[in-house]
């Protein structure tokens, strides 16, 4: 079973913004600000009623955006997000049933894991690039560094508790291909329609340097 490889997508930016959209009218300007700031890989989480519509609008209207669906927790959501225009899927954790369905998805997937055993179970299903969640409470960068010893073929995108003060600790590891986080999309700025702040935070994040190799 071979999954579409997420690495060519992830190579596009060191940070994947994890976005929660409450008001549908924010979707397009928010995505435009992220793209303008150099973060085109936008993960729209399925945590609000408008999430699918937000994916659809961003995919249709925002040039340069690479929109993915986050917080995918059920098999039925896979088809729905693909129909909406998502080009990749992220999960916070992965049940055996979800993992089986994801392994057959036609788009790249970053399945979530938080332990060595979960990472190995996903690798056995053909996944070699995994979300590590929740990164900080689960051991942070030292945990991923330690996993690189016994599991050097696995790559990670950690999210959860990552921000401008610690992103570099993760990105300095050769097995970390990108980090995810909400720090570039502060709820208060979105609520105030302050997309310039989103763009500026994104510009700073887009300059973060990663050690991982993509060739
Ligand atoms: C999430 O899925 O909520 C992400 O991990 C974002 O976490 P953060 O808000 O701590 O960046």
PDB file of C-alpha atoms and ligand atoms in Angstrom:
ATOM      1  CA  UNK A   1       0.000   0.000   0.000  1.00  0.00           C
ATOM      2  CA  UNK A   2       1.659   3.245  -0.971  1.00  0.00           C
ATOM      3  CA  UNK A   3       0.394   6.643   0.085  1.00  0.00           C
ATOM      4  CA  UNK A   4       0.868   9.810  -2.007  1.00  0.00           C
ATOM      5  CA  UNK A   5       4.070  11.370  -0.676  1.00  0.00           C
ATOM      6  CA  UNK A   6       3.412  14.553   1.344  1.00  0.00           C
ATOM      7  CA  UNK A   7       7.032  15.750   1.207  1.00  0.00           C
ATOM      8  CA  UNK A   8       6.799  17.761  -2.053  1.00  0.00           C
ATOM      9  CA  UNK A   9       3.944  19.745  -0.495  1.00  0.00           C
ATOM     10  CA  UNK A  10       5.674  20.197   2.837  1.00  0.00           C
ATOM     11  CA  UNK A  11       8.826  21.368   1.094  1.00  0.00           C
ATOM     12  CA  UNK A  12       6.890  24.537   0.211  1.00  0.00           C
ATOM     13  CA  UNK A  13       6.987  26.050   3.728  1.00  0.00           C
ATOM     14  CA  UNK A  14       8.529  25.364   7.151  1.00  0.00           C
ATOM     15  CA  UNK A  15       5.304  26.187   9.005  1.00  0.00           C
ATOM     16  CA  UNK A  16       1.772  24.870   8.475  1.00  0.00           C
ATOM     17  CA  UNK A  17      -0.741  27.334   9.948  1.00  0.00           C
ATOM     18  CA  UNK A  18      -3.440  25.512  11.902  1.00  0.00           C
ATOM     19  CA  UNK A  19      -6.554  27.564  11.245  1.00  0.00           C
ATOM     20  CA  UNK A  20      -9.925  27.679  13.007  1.00  0.00           C
ATOM     21  CA  UNK A  21     -12.489  29.607  10.979  1.00  0.00           C
ATOM     22  CA  UNK A  22     -15.600  30.752  12.796  1.00  0.00           C
ATOM     23  CA  UNK A  23     -16.926  33.257  10.238  1.00  0.00           C
ATOM     24  CA  UNK A  24     -16.984  32.158   6.631  1.00  0.00           C
ATOM     25  CA  UNK A  25     -16.234  35.684   5.430  1.00  0.00           C
ATOM     26  CA  UNK A  26     -12.803  35.464   7.084  1.00  0.00           C
ATOM     27  CA  UNK A  27     -11.693  32.421   5.068  1.00  0.00           C
ATOM     28  CA  UNK A  28     -10.518  34.102   1.876  1.00  0.00           C
ATOM     29  CA  UNK A  29      -8.797  37.200   3.359  1.00  0.00           C
ATOM     30  CA  UNK A  30      -7.127  35.014   5.980  1.00  0.00           C
ATOM     31  CA  UNK A  31      -5.821  32.601   3.358  1.00  0.00           C
ATOM     32  CA  UNK A  32      -4.641  35.489   1.181  1.00  0.00           C
ATOM     33  CA  UNK A  33      -2.700  36.933   4.135  1.00  0.00           C
ATOM     34  CA  UNK A  34      -1.031  33.576   4.819  1.00  0.00           C
ATOM     35  CA  UNK A  35      -0.059  33.141   1.173  1.00  0.00           C
ATOM     36  CA  UNK A  36       1.224  36.730   1.025  1.00  0.00           C
ATOM     37  CA  UNK A  37       3.329  35.992   4.107  1.00  0.00           C
ATOM     38  CA  UNK A  38       4.881  32.932   2.480  1.00  0.00           C
ATOM     39  CA  UNK A  39       2.859  30.195   4.206  1.00  0.00           C
ATOM     40  CA  UNK A  40       0.747  28.602   1.461  1.00  0.00           C
ATOM     41  CA  UNK A  41       0.092  25.278   3.267  1.00  0.00           C
ATOM     42  CA  UNK A  42      -3.095  26.166   5.114  1.00  0.00           C
ATOM     43  CA  UNK A  43      -4.619  23.552   7.419  1.00  0.00           C
ATOM     44  CA  UNK A  44      -8.293  24.348   7.954  1.00  0.00           C
ATOM     45  CA  UNK A  45      -9.466  22.396  10.983  1.00  0.00           C
ATOM     46  CA  UNK A  46     -12.868  20.694  10.931  1.00  0.00           C
ATOM     47  CA  UNK A  47     -13.789  22.268  14.236  1.00  0.00           C
ATOM     48  CA  UNK A  48     -16.434  24.719  13.155  1.00  0.00           C
ATOM     49  CA  UNK A  49     -19.625  24.385  11.106  1.00  0.00           C
ATOM     50  CA  UNK A  50     -18.162  26.452   8.253  1.00  0.00           C
ATOM     51  CA  UNK A  51     -14.896  24.519   7.910  1.00  0.00           C
ATOM     52  CA  UNK A  52     -15.826  22.578   4.761  1.00  0.00           C
ATOM     53  CA  UNK A  53     -17.172  25.689   3.077  1.00  0.00           C
ATOM     54  CA  UNK A  54     -13.975  27.523   4.064  1.00  0.00           C
ATOM     55  CA  UNK A  55     -11.880  24.816   2.390  1.00  0.00           C
ATOM     56  CA  UNK A  56     -14.049  25.084  -0.714  1.00  0.00           C
ATOM     57  CA  UNK A  57     -13.748  28.874  -0.905  1.00  0.00           C
ATOM     58  CA  UNK A  58      -9.994  28.949  -0.293  1.00  0.00           C
ATOM     59  CA  UNK A  59      -9.395  26.233  -2.888  1.00  0.00           C
ATOM     60  CA  UNK A  60     -11.539  28.075  -5.429  1.00  0.00           C
ATOM     61  CA  UNK A  61     -10.527  31.665  -4.801  1.00  0.00           C
ATOM     62  CA  UNK A  62      -7.066  31.978  -3.280  1.00  0.00           C
ATOM     63  CA  UNK A  63      -4.310  31.726  -5.796  1.00  0.00           C
ATOM     64  CA  UNK A  64      -1.237  29.991  -4.443  1.00  0.00           C
ATOM     65  CA  UNK A  65      -2.999  28.460  -1.440  1.00  0.00           C
ATOM     66  CA  UNK A  66      -2.451  24.773  -0.774  1.00  0.00           C
ATOM     67  CA  UNK A  67      -5.403  24.030   1.434  1.00  0.00           C
ATOM     68  CA  UNK A  68      -5.604  20.951   3.610  1.00  0.00           C
ATOM     69  CA  UNK A  69      -8.122  19.612   6.111  1.00  0.00           C
ATOM     70  CA  UNK A  70      -7.145  19.220   9.750  1.00  0.00           C
ATOM     71  CA  UNK A  71      -8.837  17.577  12.708  1.00  0.00           C
ATOM     72  CA  UNK A  72     -10.037  14.727  10.503  1.00  0.00           C
ATOM     73  CA  UNK A  73     -11.158  12.094  12.991  1.00  0.00           C
ATOM     74  CA  UNK A  74     -13.678   9.974  11.072  1.00  0.00           C
ATOM     75  CA  UNK A  75     -13.629   7.940   7.904  1.00  0.00           C
ATOM     76  CA  UNK A  76     -16.658   9.780   6.448  1.00  0.00           C
ATOM     77  CA  UNK A  77     -14.803  13.094   6.544  1.00  0.00           C
ATOM     78  CA  UNK A  78     -12.168  11.915   4.059  1.00  0.00           C
ATOM     79  CA  UNK A  79     -14.415  12.048   0.985  1.00  0.00           C
ATOM     80  CA  UNK A  80     -16.085  15.228   2.196  1.00  0.00           C
ATOM     81  CA  UNK A  81     -12.834  17.190   2.486  1.00  0.00           C
ATOM     82  CA  UNK A  82     -11.558  15.927  -0.861  1.00  0.00           C
ATOM     83  CA  UNK A  83     -14.810  16.992  -2.513  1.00  0.00           C
ATOM     84  CA  UNK A  84     -14.437  20.420  -0.916  1.00  0.00           C
ATOM     85  CA  UNK A  85     -10.978  20.794  -2.476  1.00  0.00           C
ATOM     86  CA  UNK A  86      -8.550  19.771   0.259  1.00  0.00           C
ATOM     87  CA  UNK A  87      -5.205  18.643  -1.138  1.00  0.00           C
ATOM     88  CA  UNK A  88      -3.964  16.979   2.034  1.00  0.00           C
ATOM     89  CA  UNK A  89      -5.340  15.631   5.305  1.00  0.00           C
ATOM     90  CA  UNK A  90      -4.049  15.959   8.865  1.00  0.00           C
ATOM     91  CA  UNK A  91      -5.342  13.989  11.856  1.00  0.00           C
ATOM     92  CA  UNK A  92      -4.724  14.634  15.561  1.00  0.00           C
ATOM     93  CA  UNK A  93      -4.437  10.907  16.287  1.00  0.00           C
ATOM     94  CA  UNK A  94      -5.240   7.793  14.313  1.00  0.00           C
ATOM     95  CA  UNK A  95      -7.583   4.981  15.242  1.00  0.00           C
ATOM     96  CA  UNK A  96      -7.021   1.653  13.469  1.00  0.00           C
ATOM     97  CA  UNK A  97     -10.194   2.158  11.422  1.00  0.00           C
ATOM     98  CA  UNK A  98      -9.239   5.697  10.393  1.00  0.00           C
ATOM     99  CA  UNK A  99      -5.680   4.630   9.548  1.00  0.00           C
ATOM    100  CA  UNK A 100      -6.987   1.917   7.213  1.00  0.00           C
ATOM    101  CA  UNK A 101      -9.210   4.389   5.368  1.00  0.00           C
ATOM    102  CA  UNK A 102      -6.453   7.023   5.206  1.00  0.00           C
ATOM    103  CA  UNK A 103      -4.050   4.505   3.710  1.00  0.00           C
ATOM    104  CA  UNK A 104      -6.363   4.372   0.689  1.00  0.00           C
ATOM    105  CA  UNK A 105      -6.861   8.129   0.383  1.00  0.00           C
ATOM    106  CA  UNK A 106      -5.854   9.590  -2.984  1.00  0.00           C
ATOM    107  CA  UNK A 107      -4.247  12.680  -1.417  1.00  0.00           C
ATOM    108  CA  UNK A 108      -1.283  12.975   1.001  1.00  0.00           C
ATOM    109  CA  UNK A 109      -1.994  12.413   4.676  1.00  0.00           C
ATOM    110  CA  UNK A 110      -0.179  13.395   7.860  1.00  0.00           C
ATOM    111  CA  UNK A 111      -1.645  10.950  10.366  1.00  0.00           C
ATOM    112  CA  UNK A 112      -1.274  11.931  13.987  1.00  0.00           C
ATOM    113  CA  UNK A 113       0.746   9.980  16.528  1.00  0.00           C
ATOM    114  CA  UNK A 114       2.266  10.638  19.943  1.00  0.00           C
ATOM    115  CA  UNK A 115       4.270   7.493  20.787  1.00  0.00           C
ATOM    116  CA  UNK A 116       6.883   5.211  19.222  1.00  0.00           C
ATOM    117  CA  UNK A 117       4.333   2.396  18.986  1.00  0.00           C
ATOM    118  CA  UNK A 118       1.794   4.571  17.184  1.00  0.00           C
ATOM    119  CA  UNK A 119       4.486   5.798  14.782  1.00  0.00           C
ATOM    120  CA  UNK A 120       5.524   2.207  14.043  1.00  0.00           C
ATOM    121  CA  UNK A 121       1.921   1.110  13.489  1.00  0.00           C
ATOM    122  CA  UNK A 122       1.436   3.935  10.973  1.00  0.00           C
ATOM    123  CA  UNK A 123       4.744   3.162   9.256  1.00  0.00           C
ATOM    124  CA  UNK A 124       3.590  -0.432   8.801  1.00  0.00           C
ATOM    125  CA  UNK A 125       0.563   0.933   6.916  1.00  0.00           C
ATOM    126  CA  UNK A 126       2.817   2.928   4.584  1.00  0.00           C
ATOM    127  CA  UNK A 127       2.888   6.319   6.290  1.00  0.00           C
ATOM    128  CA  UNK A 128       6.359   7.789   6.659  1.00  0.00           C
ATOM    129  CA  UNK A 129       5.577  11.415   7.382  1.00  0.00           C
ATOM    130  CA  UNK A 130       3.557  11.804  10.576  1.00  0.00           C
ATOM    131  CA  UNK A 131       2.026  14.555  12.628  1.00  0.00           C
ATOM    132  CA  UNK A 132       3.367  14.491  16.209  1.00  0.00           C
ATOM    133  CA  UNK A 133       0.608  15.779  18.469  1.00  0.00           C
ATOM    134  CA  UNK A 134       0.356  17.317  21.012  1.00  0.00           C
ATOM    135  CA  UNK A 135       4.045  18.037  20.594  1.00  0.00           C
ATOM    136  CA  UNK A 136       4.987  19.977  23.707  1.00  0.00           C
ATOM    137  CA  UNK A 137       2.999  17.953  26.278  1.00  0.00           C
ATOM    138  CA  UNK A 138       4.177  14.701  24.622  1.00  0.00           C
ATOM    139  CA  UNK A 139       7.891  15.340  25.051  1.00  0.00           C
ATOM    140  CA  UNK A 140       8.677  18.074  22.554  1.00  0.00           C
ATOM    141  CA  UNK A 141      11.823  18.275  20.469  1.00  0.00           C
ATOM    142  CA  UNK A 142      13.842  15.958  22.782  1.00  0.00           C
ATOM    143  CA  UNK A 143      11.274  13.211  22.188  1.00  0.00           C
ATOM    144  CA  UNK A 144      11.558  13.513  18.388  1.00  0.00           C
ATOM    145  CA  UNK A 145      15.334  13.623  18.620  1.00  0.00           C
ATOM    146  CA  UNK A 146      15.265  10.378  20.591  1.00  0.00           C
ATOM    147  CA  UNK A 147      12.915   8.716  18.070  1.00  0.00           C
ATOM    148  CA  UNK A 148      15.384   9.513  15.295  1.00  0.00           C
ATOM    149  CA  UNK A 149      17.716   6.837  16.696  1.00  0.00           C
ATOM    150  CA  UNK A 150      15.542   3.722  16.335  1.00  0.00           C
ATOM    151  CA  UNK A 151      13.195   5.118  13.644  1.00  0.00           C
ATOM    152  CA  UNK A 152      15.446   7.170  11.334  1.00  0.00           C
ATOM    153  CA  UNK A 153      13.232   6.621   8.264  1.00  0.00           C
ATOM    154  CA  UNK A 154      10.278   8.482   9.781  1.00  0.00           C
ATOM    155  CA  UNK A 155       9.658  12.218   9.341  1.00  0.00           C
ATOM    156  CA  UNK A 156       7.500  14.363  11.595  1.00  0.00           C
ATOM    157  CA  UNK A 157       5.437  17.513  11.539  1.00  0.00           C
ATOM    158  CA  UNK A 158       4.978  18.390  15.233  1.00  0.00           C
ATOM    159  CA  UNK A 159       2.142  20.628  16.357  1.00  0.00           C
ATOM    160  CA  UNK A 160       0.698  21.637  19.706  1.00  0.00           C
ATOM    161  CA  UNK A 161       2.356  24.267  21.864  1.00  0.00           C
ATOM    162  CA  UNK A 162       4.809  25.412  19.198  1.00  0.00           C
ATOM    163  CA  UNK A 163       5.461  29.118  18.636  1.00  0.00           C
ATOM    164  CA  UNK A 164       8.159  31.603  17.724  1.00  0.00           C
ATOM    165  CA  UNK A 165      10.141  30.795  20.879  1.00  0.00           C
ATOM    166  CA  UNK A 166      10.543  27.062  20.316  1.00  0.00           C
ATOM    167  CA  UNK A 167       9.887  26.361  16.608  1.00  0.00           C
ATOM    168  CA  UNK A 168      13.621  26.462  15.868  1.00  0.00           C
ATOM    169  CA  UNK A 169      14.302  23.639  18.367  1.00  0.00           C
ATOM    170  CA  UNK A 170      12.123  21.331  16.291  1.00  0.00           C
ATOM    171  CA  UNK A 171      13.220  22.565  12.882  1.00  0.00           C
ATOM    172  CA  UNK A 172      16.873  21.961  13.800  1.00  0.00           C
ATOM    173  CA  UNK A 173      16.157  18.209  13.873  1.00  0.00           C
ATOM    174  CA  UNK A 174      16.768  16.250  10.649  1.00  0.00           C
ATOM    175  CA  UNK A 175      13.542  14.260  11.120  1.00  0.00           C
ATOM    176  CA  UNK A 176      11.306  17.333  11.418  1.00  0.00           C
ATOM    177  CA  UNK A 177      10.110  18.496   8.005  1.00  0.00           C
ATOM    178  CA  UNK A 178       7.847  21.324   9.192  1.00  0.00           C
ATOM    179  CA  UNK A 179       6.029  22.483  12.292  1.00  0.00           C
ATOM    180  CA  UNK A 180       2.349  23.290  12.611  1.00  0.00           C
ATOM    181  CA  UNK A 181       0.782  25.886  14.817  1.00  0.00           C
ATOM    182  CA  UNK A 182      -1.820  28.516  15.395  1.00  0.00           C
ATOM    183  CA  UNK A 183       0.528  31.300  16.458  1.00  0.00           C
ATOM    184  CA  UNK A 184       0.456  32.929  13.007  1.00  0.00           C
ATOM    185  CA  UNK A 185      -3.357  33.082  13.045  1.00  0.00           C
ATOM    186  CA  UNK A 186      -4.267  34.623  16.431  1.00  0.00           C
ATOM    187  CA  UNK A 187      -7.992  34.450  17.151  1.00  0.00           C
ATOM    188  CA  UNK A 188      -8.093  38.093  18.260  1.00  0.00           C
ATOM    189  CA  UNK A 189      -6.544  39.316  15.008  1.00  0.00           C
ATOM    190  CA  UNK A 190      -8.972  37.275  12.918  1.00  0.00           C
ATOM    191  CA  UNK A 191     -11.915  38.533  14.949  1.00  0.00           C
ATOM    192  CA  UNK A 192     -10.761  42.115  14.422  1.00  0.00           C
ATOM    193  CA  UNK A 193     -10.254  41.565  10.686  1.00  0.00           C
ATOM    194  CA  UNK A 194      -6.574  42.399  11.179  1.00  0.00           C
ATOM    195  CA  UNK A 195      -5.121  40.309   8.391  1.00  0.00           C
ATOM    196  CA  UNK A 196      -1.985  42.470   8.174  1.00  0.00           C
ATOM    197  CA  UNK A 197      -0.936  40.983  11.508  1.00  0.00           C
ATOM    198  CA  UNK A 198      -1.481  37.494  10.106  1.00  0.00           C
ATOM    199  CA  UNK A 199       0.613  38.373   7.073  1.00  0.00           C
ATOM    200  CA  UNK A 200       3.431  39.809   9.207  1.00  0.00           C
ATOM    201  CA  UNK A 201       3.511  36.831  11.578  1.00  0.00           C
ATOM    202  CA  UNK A 202       3.533  34.541   8.542  1.00  0.00           C
ATOM    203  CA  UNK A 203       6.384  36.394   6.908  1.00  0.00           C
ATOM    204  CA  UNK A 204       8.497  35.934  10.048  1.00  0.00           C
ATOM    205  CA  UNK A 205       7.550  32.243  10.293  1.00  0.00           C
ATOM    206  CA  UNK A 206       8.271  31.623   6.618  1.00  0.00           C
ATOM    207  CA  UNK A 207      11.917  32.544   7.206  1.00  0.00           C
ATOM    208  CA  UNK A 208      12.460  29.817   9.793  1.00  0.00           C
ATOM    209  CA  UNK A 209      15.219  27.512   8.656  1.00  0.00           C
ATOM    210  CA  UNK A 210      14.893  23.733   8.716  1.00  0.00           C
ATOM    211  CA  UNK A 211      17.614  21.137   8.788  1.00  0.00           C
ATOM    212  CA  UNK A 212      15.616  18.387   7.071  1.00  0.00           C
ATOM    213  CA  UNK A 213      16.565  17.446   3.527  1.00  0.00           C
ATOM    214  CA  UNK A 214      13.927  17.145   0.805  1.00  0.00           C
ATOM    215  CA  UNK A 215      15.954  15.642  -2.033  1.00  0.00           C
TER     216      UNK A 215
HETATM  217  C1  LIG B   1      -3.949  21.890  16.867  1.00  0.00           C
HETATM  218  O1  LIG B   1      -4.276  20.925  16.193  1.00  0.00           O
HETATM  219  O2  LIG B   1      -4.685  22.485  17.672  1.00  0.00           O
HETATM  220  C2  LIG B   1      -2.583  22.357  16.641  1.00  0.00           C
HETATM  221  O3  LIG B   1      -1.720  21.462  17.175  1.00  0.00           O
HETATM  222  C3  LIG B   1      -2.342  23.757  17.069  1.00  0.00           C
HETATM  223  O4  LIG B   1      -1.780  23.815  18.310  1.00  0.00           O
HETATM  224  P1  LIG B   1      -1.353  25.228  18.890  1.00  0.00           P
HETATM  225  O5  LIG B   1      -2.611  26.044  18.993  1.00  0.00           O
HETATM  226  O6  LIG B   1      -0.744  24.910  20.217  1.00  0.00           O
HETATM  227  O7  LIG B   1      -0.383  25.823  17.911  1.00  0.00           O
END
